[in-house]
Short mmCIF file of C-alpha atoms in Angstrom, two decimals:
data_model
loop_
_atom_site.label_atom_id
_atom_site.label_comp_id
_atom_site.label_asym_id
_atom_site.label_seq_id
_atom_site.Cartn_x
_atom_site.Cartn_y
_atom_site.Cartn_z
CA MET A 1 -0.34 -0.17 0.02
CA GLU A 2 2.89 2.36 -0.82
CA ALA A 3 2.10 5.90 -2.15
CA GLY A 4 4.47 8.75 -2.52
CA GLY A 5 3.63 12.56 -2.26
CA THR A 6 5.47 15.15 -4.63
CA HIS A 7 5.12 19.22 -4.25
CA ARG A 8 6.91 21.15 -6.99
CA PRO A 9 9.42 23.88 -5.56
CA ASP A 10 7.79 26.44 -3.53
CA GLN A 11 9.04 29.96 -4.55
CA ASP A 12 8.14 33.43 -2.08
CA GLN A 13 7.49 36.08 -4.66
CA ASP A 14 5.97 38.28 -1.77
CA GLY A 15 7.48 40.68 0.10
CA ALA A 16 8.80 43.38 -2.34
CA GLY A 17 8.56 47.02 -1.60
CA GLY A 18 9.12 48.84 1.65
CA GLY A 19 7.31 46.35 3.43
CA GLY A 20 9.84 43.82 2.72
CA ILE A 21 12.60 46.45 3.55
CA ARG A 22 11.11 47.33 6.99
CA ALA A 23 10.84 43.30 7.86
CA ALA A 24 14.83 42.54 6.46
CA LEU A 25 15.80 45.25 8.97
CA ALA A 26 13.66 43.97 11.89
CA GLY A 27 15.59 40.70 11.09
CA LEU A 28 18.66 42.30 12.25
CA THR A 29 20.69 40.47 14.53
CA THR A 30 22.42 41.10 17.83
CA ARG A 31 25.84 41.46 16.19
CA GLY A 32 23.96 43.93 13.04
CA ARG A 33 22.50 46.06 15.63
CA SER A 34 25.35 46.20 17.43
CA PHE A 35 27.32 47.12 14.19
CA LEU A 36 24.70 49.69 13.48
CA ALA A 37 24.65 51.11 16.92
CA ALA A 38 28.69 51.50 17.12
CA GLY A 39 28.53 52.93 13.60
CA ILE A 40 25.99 55.62 14.93
CA ALA A 41 28.15 56.66 17.79
CA ALA A 42 31.37 56.64 15.93
CA ALA A 43 29.86 59.14 13.75
CA VAL A 44 28.55 61.50 16.48
CA CYS A 45 31.80 61.54 18.17
CA ALA A 46 33.34 62.30 14.84
CA TYR A 47 31.35 65.05 13.91
CA VAL A 48 31.88 66.34 17.84
CA LEU A 49 35.63 65.75 17.52
CA GLY A 50 36.00 66.57 14.08
CA GLN A 51 37.78 63.24 13.33
CA GLY A 52 37.36 62.41 9.41
CA ASP A 53 39.04 58.80 9.99
CA LEU A 54 36.68 58.08 12.51
CA LEU A 55 33.71 59.18 10.52
CA ARG A 56 34.30 56.75 7.72
CA VAL A 57 34.72 54.02 10.44
CA GLY A 58 31.50 55.11 11.44
CA LEU A 59 30.23 55.13 8.30
CA LEU A 60 31.54 51.42 7.42
CA LEU A 61 29.87 50.24 10.73
CA GLY A 62 26.60 51.57 10.10
CA VAL A 63 26.25 51.22 6.31
CA LEU A 64 27.05 47.07 6.36
CA PRO A 65 24.25 45.71 8.57
CA PRO A 66 21.41 47.96 6.03
CA ALA A 67 23.51 46.59 3.37
CA CYS A 68 23.50 42.75 4.29
CA ALA A 69 19.84 43.21 4.87
CA ALA A 70 18.88 44.35 1.48
CA VAL A 71 21.03 41.69 0.27
CA LEU A 72 19.72 38.90 2.25
CA HIS A 73 16.16 40.83 1.47
CA ARG A 74 16.70 40.34 -2.30
CA THR A 75 18.44 36.46 -2.21
CA ARG A 76 15.20 35.47 -0.02
CA HIS A 77 12.79 35.92 -2.83
CA ARG A 78 14.66 33.42 -5.08
CA VAL A 79 14.83 30.30 -2.91
CA ALA A 80 12.55 27.48 -3.63
CA GLY A 81 11.54 24.85 -1.31
CA GLY A 82 9.65 21.20 -2.01
CA ARG A 83 8.73 18.31 -0.09
CA ARG A 84 8.33 14.73 -1.05
CA LEU A 85 6.68 12.32 1.40
CA SER A 86 7.42 8.55 0.82
CA PRO A 87 4.78 6.79 1.67
CA ALA A 88 2.01 8.65 2.19
CA ARG A 89 0.13 6.35 3.63
CA VAL A 90 1.54 3.72 6.14
CA PRO A 91 0.20 1.43 8.80
CA ALA A 92 0.28 2.85 12.71
CA ALA A 93 4.08 2.47 14.13
CA GLY A 94 5.17 2.43 10.64
CA GLU A 95 7.17 5.29 9.73
CA ALA A 96 7.43 7.49 6.44
CA ARG A 97 10.47 9.24 5.17
CA VAL A 98 10.36 13.14 4.10
CA HIS A 99 12.40 14.04 1.93
CA LEU A 100 13.07 18.46 1.78
CA ARG A 101 14.64 20.06 -1.08
CA VAL A 102 15.96 23.41 -0.84
CA GLU A 103 17.28 25.12 -4.43
CA ASN A 104 18.90 28.35 -4.62
CA VAL A 105 17.89 29.82 -8.29
CA SER A 106 19.25 33.23 -7.41
CA ARG A 107 22.65 34.61 -9.11
CA LEU A 108 24.30 34.98 -5.10
CA PRO A 109 24.99 32.31 -3.12
CA THR A 110 22.98 32.08 0.30
CA GLY A 111 24.37 32.52 3.48
CA LEU A 112 24.03 30.02 6.76
CA LEU A 113 20.59 28.50 5.79
CA MET A 114 18.45 26.48 8.78
CA LEU A 115 15.32 24.60 7.53
CA GLN A 116 12.56 23.94 10.29
CA ASP A 117 9.12 21.46 9.24
CA ARG A 118 6.14 22.00 11.09
CA VAL A 119 4.84 18.33 12.21
CA PRO A 120 2.27 17.44 15.09
CA TYR A 121 3.61 16.67 17.97
CA VAL A 122 2.52 12.71 17.61
CA LEU A 123 4.91 12.21 14.97
CA GLY A 124 7.91 13.48 16.76
CA PRO A 125 10.15 16.26 17.66
CA ARG A 126 9.95 19.38 14.94
CA PRO A 127 13.10 18.46 12.31
CA ARG A 128 15.32 21.15 12.20
CA PHE A 129 18.51 21.16 9.37
CA VAL A 130 21.40 23.53 9.43
CA LEU A 131 22.93 23.95 5.90
CA ASP A 132 25.85 25.53 4.69
CA ARG A 133 26.27 28.13 1.94
CA VAL A 134 24.12 27.18 -0.98
CA GLU A 135 25.98 28.18 -4.32
CA PRO A 136 23.96 30.12 -7.33
CA GLY A 137 21.92 27.08 -8.87
CA GLY A 138 22.76 24.73 -6.28
CA SER A 139 20.19 22.97 -4.07
CA ARG A 140 20.46 20.64 -0.96
CA GLU A 141 18.45 17.44 -0.11
CA VAL A 142 17.80 16.20 3.36
CA SER A 143 15.34 13.85 5.09
CA TYR A 144 13.85 12.79 8.23
CA ARG A 145 11.13 10.12 9.64
CA VAL A 146 8.29 10.20 11.15
CA ARG A 147 5.92 7.76 13.02
CA SER A 148 2.49 7.37 14.58
CA ASP A 149 0.85 4.67 17.09
CA LEU A 150 -2.19 6.37 16.30
CA ARG A 151 -4.20 6.60 13.27
CA GLY A 152 -5.40 9.83 11.56
CA ARG A 153 -4.53 12.25 9.21
CA TYR A 154 -1.52 14.60 9.74
CA PRO A 155 -0.51 17.84 8.21
CA LEU A 156 3.32 18.36 7.16
CA GLY A 157 3.98 21.99 6.57
CA PRO A 158 4.30 24.75 5.96
CA LEU A 159 8.59 24.24 5.55
CA GLN A 160 10.37 27.11 7.53
CA LEU A 161 13.33 28.77 6.11
CA ARG A 162 15.61 30.93 8.37
CA LEU A 163 18.04 33.05 6.22
CA THR A 164 21.74 34.45 7.16
CA ASP A 165 24.04 36.80 5.62
CA PRO A 166 27.42 35.90 5.48
CA PHE A 167 28.49 38.34 7.97
CA GLY A 168 26.07 37.24 10.63
CA MET A 169 24.37 40.91 10.20
CA CYS A 170 20.94 39.98 9.39
CA GLU A 171 18.33 36.78 9.79
CA LEU A 172 14.87 35.75 8.20
CA THR A 173 12.36 33.64 8.56
CA ARG A 174 10.04 32.67 5.90
CA SER A 175 7.45 29.80 5.04
CA PHE A 176 6.19 28.10 2.25
CA SER A 177 2.83 27.44 1.29
CA ALA A 178 3.23 23.82 -0.03
CA GLU A 179 1.92 21.09 2.57
CA ASP A 180 1.88 17.25 2.79
CA THR A 181 -0.78 15.18 4.82
CA LEU A 182 0.78 11.93 6.29
CA THR A 183 -2.31 8.81 6.18
CA VAL A 184 -1.93 6.53 9.19
CA VAL A 185 -4.34 3.27 8.22
CA PRO A 186 -5.07 0.78 11.26
CA ARG A 187 -2.28 -2.02 11.24
CA VAL A 188 -3.60 -5.09 9.03
CA GLU A 189 -3.52 -8.47 10.75
CA ALA A 190 -2.94 -11.14 7.65
CA LEU A 191 -6.03 -13.81 8.35
CA PRO A 192 -5.74 -17.62 7.71
CA PRO A 193 -7.73 -18.64 4.28
CA VAL A 194 -10.50 -20.34 6.55
CA ARG A 195 -14.05 -21.33 4.79
CA LEU A 196 -16.81 -20.09 6.30
CA SER A 197 -19.41 -20.97 3.85
CA GLY A 198 -23.00 -21.22 3.97
CA ASP A 199 -23.10 -24.75 2.38
CA SER A 200 -23.55 -27.23 5.05
CA ARG A 201 -20.26 -28.82 6.33
CA GLY A 202 -18.17 -30.71 4.75
CA ARG A 203 -19.31 -29.49 1.17
CA GLY A 204 -18.10 -26.67 -1.13
CA ASP A 205 -14.94 -26.17 -3.48
CA GLY A 206 -12.60 -23.75 -1.47
CA LEU A 207 -13.04 -19.76 -1.47
CA ARG A 208 -14.50 -18.92 -4.20
CA ARG A 209 -17.66 -20.89 -3.35
CA ALA A 210 -17.31 -19.51 -0.06
CA LEU A 211 -18.89 -16.69 2.29
CA ALA A 212 -22.05 -15.99 0.86
CA LEU A 213 -22.26 -16.09 -3.14
CA ALA A 214 -23.95 -13.18 -4.84
CA GLY A 215 -24.27 -12.07 -7.99
CA ASP A 216 -26.38 -10.30 -10.62
CA ASP A 217 -28.99 -12.21 -12.74
CA ASP A 218 -27.75 -13.66 -15.60
CA VAL A 219 -30.43 -14.94 -17.67
CA ILE A 220 -31.89 -11.22 -18.27
CA PRO A 221 -32.14 -11.09 -22.27
CA ARG A 222 -30.81 -8.15 -24.13
CA GLY A 223 -31.81 -7.02 -27.63
CA TYR A 224 -30.11 -8.85 -30.39
CA ARG A 225 -26.92 -7.00 -31.65
CA HIS A 226 -25.00 -7.39 -35.07
CA GLY A 227 -22.91 -10.53 -34.70
CA ASP A 228 -24.50 -12.23 -31.86
CA ASP A 229 -24.69 -16.21 -31.96
CA LEU A 230 -28.56 -16.70 -33.07
CA ARG A 231 -28.10 -20.09 -31.01
CA ARG A 232 -28.34 -17.22 -27.89
CA VAL A 233 -31.73 -16.02 -29.11
CA HIS A 234 -34.25 -16.21 -26.05
CA TRP A 235 -37.58 -17.18 -28.34
CA ARG A 236 -39.82 -16.60 -25.20
CA SER A 237 -38.68 -13.12 -24.95
CA THR A 238 -38.51 -12.23 -28.70
CA ALA A 239 -42.33 -13.46 -28.40
CA ARG A 240 -42.97 -10.88 -25.67
CA HIS A 241 -41.27 -7.88 -27.16
CA GLY A 242 -41.69 -8.16 -30.91
CA GLU A 243 -37.99 -8.28 -31.37
CA LEU A 244 -34.74 -10.40 -31.50
CA MET A 245 -33.59 -10.64 -27.57
CA VAL A 246 -31.05 -12.82 -26.78
CA ARG A 247 -29.43 -14.15 -23.66
CA ARG A 248 -26.42 -12.28 -21.62
CA GLU A 249 -23.47 -13.94 -21.84
CA GLU A 250 -22.84 -15.55 -18.53
CA GLN A 251 -21.17 -13.60 -15.86
CA PRO A 252 -19.01 -14.82 -13.06
CA ARG A 253 -20.62 -14.46 -10.01
CA ARG A 254 -18.66 -12.39 -7.07
CA ALA A 255 -18.68 -13.12 -3.57
CA ARG A 256 -19.83 -10.01 -1.54
CA CYS A 257 -19.16 -9.09 2.18
CA THR A 258 -20.25 -6.48 4.62
CA VAL A 259 -18.27 -5.53 7.86
CA LEU A 260 -20.32 -3.51 10.17
CA LEU A 261 -18.22 -1.53 12.82
CA ASP A 262 -19.59 -0.36 15.43
CA THR A 263 -18.82 3.16 16.80
CA ARG A 264 -21.11 4.16 19.49
CA ARG A 265 -19.35 5.99 21.95
CA THR A 266 -21.38 4.44 24.47
CA ALA A 267 -20.16 1.16 23.56
CA PHE A 268 -16.72 1.76 23.70
CA GLU A 269 -14.61 3.13 26.75
CA GLY A 270 -11.22 4.34 26.88
CA ALA A 271 -9.14 5.64 24.04
CA GLY A 272 -5.22 5.06 22.72
CA PRO A 273 -3.64 2.46 20.57
CA ASP A 274 -4.65 -0.80 22.79
CA SER A 275 -7.91 0.33 23.67
CA ALA A 276 -11.08 -1.80 22.61
CA PHE A 277 -12.27 0.13 19.92
CA GLU A 278 -9.13 0.53 18.29
CA TRP A 279 -8.82 -3.11 18.14
CA ALA A 280 -12.46 -3.26 16.58
CA VAL A 281 -10.93 -0.34 14.00
CA ALA A 282 -7.86 -2.66 13.21
CA GLY A 283 -9.74 -5.78 12.86
CA ALA A 284 -12.54 -4.32 10.25
CA ALA A 285 -9.12 -3.21 8.46
CA SER A 286 -7.50 -6.49 8.45
CA VAL A 287 -10.81 -8.64 7.27
CA LEU A 288 -11.83 -5.59 4.41
CA ALA A 289 -8.40 -6.35 3.50
CA HIS A 290 -8.83 -10.21 3.50
CA MET A 291 -11.56 -10.06 1.27
CA LEU A 292 -10.54 -7.74 -1.53
CA GLU A 293 -7.15 -10.14 -1.74
CA ARG A 294 -9.70 -13.28 -2.03
CA GLY A 295 -12.04 -11.17 -4.64
CA PHE A 296 -14.65 -10.05 -3.06
CA SER A 297 -16.67 -7.15 -3.64
CA VAL A 298 -17.16 -5.25 -0.04
CA ARG A 299 -18.62 -2.52 1.82
CA LEU A 300 -18.06 -0.83 4.71
CA LEU A 301 -20.77 -0.21 7.15
CA THR A 302 -20.89 1.57 10.33
CA ASP A 303 -23.93 2.22 12.81
CA THR A 304 -24.51 6.02 11.50
CA GLY A 305 -25.46 3.65 8.17
CA ALA A 306 -22.94 5.38 6.00
CA THR A 307 -21.15 2.94 3.69
CA VAL A 308 -17.83 2.96 1.65
CA PRO A 309 -17.25 2.52 -0.74
CA GLY A 310 -20.80 3.95 -1.40
CA GLU A 311 -20.75 3.39 -5.10
CA GLY A 312 -24.98 2.34 -6.62
CA ALA A 313 -27.81 1.70 -4.53
CA ASP A 314 -25.88 -1.17 -2.44
CA GLY A 315 -22.73 0.43 -1.37
CA PHE A 316 -20.71 -1.96 -2.58
CA ALA A 317 -17.58 -1.03 -4.94
CA SER A 318 -18.39 -2.33 -8.72
CA GLY A 319 -14.56 -3.42 -8.60
CA GLY A 320 -11.84 -4.50 -6.14
CA GLY A 321 -8.24 -3.27 -6.27
CA ALA A 322 -5.57 -0.72 -4.41
CA ASP A 323 -8.46 2.30 -5.55
CA THR A 324 -11.12 0.45 -3.33
CA ALA A 325 -8.24 -0.90 -0.66
CA GLY A 326 -7.15 2.70 -0.37
CA LEU A 327 -10.53 4.55 0.18
CA LEU A 328 -11.48 2.23 2.72
CA MET A 329 -8.25 2.21 4.83
CA ASP A 330 -8.34 6.09 4.96
CA THR A 331 -11.92 6.15 5.67
CA LEU A 332 -10.77 3.79 8.69
CA ALA A 333 -7.81 6.13 9.40
CA VAL A 334 -10.10 9.00 10.32
CA VAL A 335 -13.18 7.00 11.60
CA GLY A 336 -14.30 7.87 15.42
CA HIS A 337 -16.77 7.48 18.07
CA SER A 338 -20.68 8.40 16.87
CA GLY A 339 -23.01 9.77 19.09
CA ARG A 340 -26.05 7.34 18.40
CA THR A 341 -27.20 5.36 20.77
CA GLY A 342 -28.91 1.97 18.77
CA LEU A 343 -28.52 -0.15 15.73
CA SER A 344 -31.85 0.85 14.05
CA ARG A 345 -30.10 2.58 10.74
CA VAL A 346 -28.05 -0.15 10.01
CA HIS A 347 -30.89 -2.47 10.11
CA ASP A 348 -32.54 -0.14 7.65
CA VAL A 349 -29.36 -0.58 5.33
CA LEU A 350 -29.46 -4.39 5.36
CA ARG A 351 -33.17 -4.85 5.35
CA GLY A 352 -34.20 -6.34 1.68
CA GLY A 353 -31.25 -6.90 -0.01
CA SER A 354 -28.54 -9.52 0.51
CA GLY A 355 -25.01 -8.45 1.52
CA GLY A 356 -23.33 -11.61 1.21
CA LEU A 357 -21.15 -12.33 4.23
CA LEU A 358 -22.01 -10.10 7.21
CA VAL A 359 -18.75 -9.91 10.20
CA ALA A 360 -19.61 -7.25 12.77
CA PHE A 361 -17.20 -6.03 15.42
CA PHE A 362 -19.69 -4.87 18.38
CA GLY A 363 -19.05 -3.18 21.46
CA ASP A 364 -21.19 -3.09 24.55
CA LEU A 365 -24.45 -4.76 23.53
CA ASP A 366 -27.31 -3.98 26.21
CA GLU A 367 -30.38 -6.55 25.82
CA GLU A 368 -31.99 -4.12 23.23
CA GLN A 369 -29.44 -3.53 21.16
CA ALA A 370 -28.69 -7.45 20.90
CA ALA A 371 -32.01 -8.05 19.93
CA VAL A 372 -31.58 -5.34 17.37
CA ALA A 373 -28.22 -7.01 16.21
CA ALA A 374 -29.77 -10.28 16.05
CA THR A 375 -32.29 -9.27 13.60
CA LEU A 376 -29.40 -7.66 11.15
CA ARG A 377 -28.55 -11.69 9.82
CA HIS A 378 -30.04 -12.39 6.37
CA ARG A 379 -31.99 -15.80 5.87
CA GLY A 380 -30.04 -18.06 5.02
CA GLY A 381 -27.13 -15.87 4.95
CA GLU A 382 -23.68 -16.62 7.10
CA ALA A 383 -22.86 -13.91 9.46
CA VAL A 384 -20.12 -13.79 12.08
CA ALA A 385 -19.83 -11.11 15.27
CA PHE A 386 -16.80 -10.57 17.44
CA VAL A 387 -18.27 -8.96 20.39
CA LEU A 388 -15.45 -7.27 22.57
CA ASP A 389 -16.17 -7.03 26.29
CA VAL A 390 -15.42 -3.50 26.81
CA ALA A 391 -15.30 -3.62 30.75
CA GLU A 392 -12.74 -6.53 30.51
CA TRP A 393 -10.43 -4.37 28.00
CA ARG A 394 -10.74 -1.62 30.82
CA GLY A 395 -9.49 -3.84 32.96
CA ASP A 396 -12.26 -2.44 35.76
CA ALA A 397 -14.21 -5.98 36.31
CA ALA A 398 -13.35 -9.61 37.74
CA PRO A 399 -13.28 -11.88 34.64
CA ASP A 400 -15.97 -13.70 36.05
CA THR A 401 -18.26 -10.40 36.65
CA ALA A 402 -17.45 -9.53 33.15
CA ALA A 403 -18.05 -12.92 31.60
CA ALA A 404 -21.74 -12.99 33.35
CA GLY A 405 -22.47 -9.60 31.82
CA GLY A 406 -21.42 -10.79 28.24
CA ARG A 407 -22.96 -13.99 27.79
CA GLU A 408 -26.48 -12.90 27.49
CA PRO A 409 -25.76 -10.74 24.45
CA LEU A 410 -24.06 -13.77 22.91
CA ARG A 411 -26.62 -16.05 23.47
CA ARG A 412 -29.21 -14.18 22.03
CA LEU A 413 -26.85 -13.74 18.79
CA ARG A 414 -26.40 -17.59 18.36
CA GLU A 415 -30.06 -17.69 18.83
CA ALA A 416 -30.49 -15.99 15.79
CA GLY A 417 -28.11 -17.85 13.62
CA TRP A 418 -24.65 -15.84 14.22
CA THR A 419 -21.54 -17.45 14.37
CA VAL A 420 -20.28 -15.66 17.31
CA VAL A 421 -16.85 -15.13 18.85
CA GLY A 422 -16.20 -13.14 22.49
CA VAL A 423 -12.87 -10.99 22.27
CA PRO A 424 -10.96 -11.09 25.35
CA ARG A 425 -8.49 -8.04 26.07
CA GLY A 426 -5.34 -8.36 23.97
CA ALA A 427 -6.32 -11.13 21.49
CA ALA A 428 -4.90 -12.04 18.27
CA LEU A 429 -7.75 -11.66 15.40
CA ALA A 430 -6.09 -14.37 13.30
CA GLU A 431 -6.94 -16.96 16.18
CA LEU A 432 -10.16 -15.58 16.68
CA TRP A 433 -10.84 -16.14 12.67
CA ARG A 434 -9.97 -19.61 13.23
CA ARG A 435 -12.12 -19.82 15.95
CA ALA A 436 -14.77 -18.54 14.12
CA ASP A 437 -14.33 -21.06 11.52
CA ARG A 438 -14.40 -23.88 14.14
CA GLU A 439 -17.81 -22.34 15.95
CA ARG A 440 -19.53 -22.42 13.12
CA ASP A 441 -18.90 -26.10 11.95
CA GLY A 442 -20.21 -26.84 15.39
CA LEU A 443 -16.69 -28.17 16.83
CA ALA A 444 -15.98 -27.99 20.38
CA PRO A 445 -13.94 -25.22 21.35
CA ALA A 446 -10.08 -25.94 21.86
CA ALA A 447 -9.05 -26.25 25.72
CA GLY A 448 -9.21 -23.02 27.67
CA GLU A 449 -11.80 -21.35 25.01
CA ASP A 450 -15.50 -20.86 25.98
CA GLY A 451 -16.86 -19.41 22.90
CA ARG A 452 -16.66 -15.77 24.80
#
């Protein structure tokens, strides 16, 4: 899932006129101000004492700082900067490298440059670089790494450049306008290729027939086109329409999978990379990536009723590939808690249509919401629920108490035909994925597994 971001060099064109000169004079360093004060004092003493040589020294000391400021003012408009981010999308705890390039496009060499890029504090300390004199037409490149354990979208920039003249008399700071965005997506865990088919146990021919196959109706006829094989003429439709109608070419069926992510604030507590909600988001990302790799049409559904990718009436993507995966991961990178308290909108979206396999990640379910969740499964369809016991994740409840409080919603879902797996704190999704396959086949849980 690698991507890169590149900006053309950003060049400062403002600051001309008197305002720019005043800004340059305001950037005089302590050395520059000292030289200017010494020059003025020498000139006053030369006038009072009538010393011409001292006046020449005073003029030299007094003119040098403004002259350096004027030269720096002209030079700073001819410095260009750019940024390249690679990759632009990284998983949580992954690293990206930011490449900075500064180019001197003027005819004069620059003085000492200090380069500074603005980054959010969660990505690490603000990077600073000191660059030596850059010759006319020359350039310098530097790079730094950024890393975040928290998913999200983080702005990088604007790039700030501090320029000084060769004598250290003046120092100016300017900002380029170009910015980049680093997208930190949830970590994706590789899942084993288990078979959670809707067929009866021991049947089916692998993943292509697994997990709720759903496709378009392939017997709808269409009008005859020049070159169509006459053996495909659909005579009954021809008689009905009064024109030649032919059967469509058989279209390959495409399996569908809906991943439901419960984002209700009342269902989750706590924050941070090790919280229950972050586990659920990472789990949804892993299942979506797993299904896309196996050729499924997928969609992401939240308790708000919003679907991603959202193309067409059913919300499924018209095709898989990197674009669909990128859109889903970008959405999960910024998904947050919703203010809703129920799952009624999910019921409205799933009602009256076949969404294929349904994989849900639930937080705390009370009796009312467990009853609503039980109705989300389509008749004859396959549905898998991962239910997180938030009290156990929070660590403020004894295991037996947490188990007693979480068994009733799980039992309600199982009675409705769901394959239900309880998620203890710190569990690995790959192992729970295998357990869901065993639960569906009616096998006894392994040692230490109670199905919670």
